[in-house]
Amino acid sequence: MNHLQTGIEKITDIKVDSTVFDEAGEIIRKGGLVAFPTETVYGLGANGFDADACAKIYEAKGRPSDNPLILHVADRAMIDKAATVTEMAERVLAAFAPGPVTVILPKRDEVPSSVTGGLTTVGVRMPDNDIARALIRAAGVPIAAPSANRSGRPSPTTAAAVFADMDGKIPLILDGGPCRFGVESTIVDCTGERAAILRPGAVTREMLAEVLGELAPPPVVGEKDAPLAPGMKYTHYAPLAPLTLISASRKKKYEAFCAAVREATEKGKRPGVIVSRELAEELATLVPARHIAVYGDAGDVPAMAANLYESLRYFDDVDVDVLFADTIEEKGLGVAVMNRLKKAAGGRMLFID
Ligand code: AMP
Ligand code: MG
């Protein structure tokens, strides 16, 4: 790919900065890429009806081409141009759109199959972020956008994180500050008899059940399981140093981290930890401050979600050889956080009780 000069435009007010959106919309219409903020993570966008433009997404990310993209729309009318909206999807959209939820629907012919990894279905999302919506409106087409990271890396939740992965590969990054939720959208398959959650997110199973009634049961994880959504078979969210999760009761947490840190140090490895503020204070005598990433106060699940990827990326530029992260209960938003943490850790988890 040609080396591009990557510009970052800080957006303070979508009206004041309207010329930036004219420029960004034109880049998209002409088949180029623009990275933009959403309430979940930053997206890497291209015209969703233009197969050549979307091919550039796969190239910039180094993403396998059978991993489908999500189409981002500004309003309900735009969905009809790309997909057939099922009854089930209408209910999900009525309750949670705009917001952090993606519905899987039968695709229309206008959507190139290269965008959906060859599937006859397409994922559609209406983001609730002013900058994302202004960009889609300026482009006038649905914007296909995966997260704006290099494939396999933690998703970006700041413009600086996008720049770290995409410098020289794309012409423009819109900077809207840190993302509100910090984990990718909930993906709900609305094509079957019963709705199925393909990826947990900020719209939780409990919230969906309120509008849909019974959902398909969560998958039982086993070695022979086929990946649920096409992208799920790939490594995801991985930091540069190998990560191990530590699952322990509140009382045993401190001891468990001390033991893990000491053992790593004895083996000549420099450990980094991702923990709550409280645990960070307790570990201060054992772990140097720059080897500690704090996600927020203990038990603050929204803060953990919002700071998760930045915590993982923090260690890109810090000399550590191994990472240990705290875990939380898998309920509500905690399901999405643990889903990402487990993938980032490649399943490595220590259980202490
Ligand atoms: P990302 O854009 O990085 O958040 O990843 C998008 C993910 O959405 C993919 O990796 C798939 O898991 C999922 N996805 C997108 N479209 C579909 C579809 N038509 N069917 C099932 N899963 C999909
Ligand atoms: Mg992604």
PDB file of C-alpha atoms and ligand atoms in Angstrom, residues 61 63 67-70 104 119 121-123 145-147 184 187 198-199 229-232, ligand 1:
ATOM      1  CA  LYS A  61      -5.773  -3.953   8.945  1.00  0.00           C
ATOM      2  CA  ARG A  63      -7.332  -8.730   8.202  1.00  0.00           C
ATOM      3  CA  ASN A  67     -13.941 -11.882   8.414  1.00  0.00           C
ATOM      4  CA  PRO A  68     -17.055  -9.776   7.678  1.00  0.00           C
ATOM      5  CA  LEU A  69     -17.425  -6.025   8.238  1.00  0.00           C
ATOM      6  CA  ILE A  70     -20.282  -4.186   9.962  1.00  0.00           C
ATOM      7  CA  ILE A 104     -27.379  -9.518  11.632  1.00  0.00           C
ATOM      8  CA  LEU A 119     -22.162 -14.572   3.682  1.00  0.00           C
ATOM      9  CA  THR A 121     -26.219 -11.910   5.827  1.00  0.00           C
ATOM     10  CA  VAL A 122     -24.889  -8.514   6.866  1.00  0.00           C
ATOM     11  CA  GLY A 123     -24.295  -6.844  10.230  1.00  0.00           C
ATOM     12  CA  ALA A 145     -16.188  -0.337   9.430  1.00  0.00           C
ATOM     13  CA  PRO A 146     -14.372  -2.837  11.590  1.00  0.00           C
ATOM     14  CA  SER A 147     -12.358  -1.623  14.561  1.00  0.00           C
ATOM     15  CA  GLU A 184     -17.330  -3.425  20.623  1.00  0.00           C
ATOM     16  CA  ILE A 187     -23.933  -8.587  17.866  1.00  0.00           C
ATOM     17  CA  LEU A 198     -22.851 -13.689  18.599  1.00  0.00           C
ATOM     18  CA  ARG A 199     -20.712 -11.233  20.559  1.00  0.00           C
ATOM     19  CA  ALA A 229     -19.434 -15.481  14.070  1.00  0.00           C
ATOM     20  CA  PRO A 230     -16.929 -15.801  11.258  1.00  0.00           C
ATOM     21  CA  GLY A 231     -14.388 -13.497  12.895  1.00  0.00           C
ATOM     22  CA  MET A 232     -14.324 -15.452  16.124  1.00  0.00           C
TER      23      MET A 232
HETATM   24  P1  AMP B   1     -15.170  -5.637  14.200  1.00  0.00           P
HETATM   25  O1  AMP B   1     -15.651  -4.863  13.053  1.00  0.00           O
HETATM   26  O2  AMP B   1     -13.681  -5.687  14.323  1.00  0.00           O
HETATM   27  O3  AMP B   1     -15.865  -5.239  15.461  1.00  0.00           O
HETATM   28  O4  AMP B   1     -15.600  -7.115  13.865  1.00  0.00           O
HETATM   29  C1  AMP B   1     -16.797  -7.334  13.195  1.00  0.00           C
HETATM   30  C2  AMP B   1     -17.304  -8.676  13.592  1.00  0.00           C
HETATM   31  O5  AMP B   1     -18.708  -8.727  13.349  1.00  0.00           O
HETATM   32  C3  AMP B   1     -16.757  -9.812  12.762  1.00  0.00           C
HETATM   33  O6  AMP B   1     -15.516 -10.258  13.226  1.00  0.00           O
HETATM   34  C4  AMP B   1     -17.823 -10.871  12.898  1.00  0.00           C
HETATM   35  O7  AMP B   1     -17.593 -11.624  14.055  1.00  0.00           O
HETATM   36  C5  AMP B   1     -19.103 -10.063  13.096  1.00  0.00           C
HETATM   37  N1  AMP B   1     -19.981 -10.045  11.902  1.00  0.00           N
HETATM   38  C6  AMP B   1     -20.068  -9.094  10.972  1.00  0.00           C
HETATM   39  N2  AMP B   1     -20.961  -9.428  10.008  1.00  0.00           N
HETATM   40  C7  AMP B   1     -21.454 -10.615  10.344  1.00  0.00           C
HETATM   41  C8  AMP B   1     -22.399 -11.509   9.750  1.00  0.00           C
HETATM   42  N3  AMP B   1     -23.024 -11.228   8.612  1.00  0.00           N
HETATM   43  N4  AMP B   1     -22.645 -12.662  10.400  1.00  0.00           N
HETATM   44  C9  AMP B   1     -22.032 -12.954  11.550  1.00  0.00           C
HETATM   45  N5  AMP B   1     -21.124 -12.163  12.156  1.00  0.00           N
HETATM   46  C10 AMP B   1     -20.823 -11.014  11.570  1.00  0.00           C
END
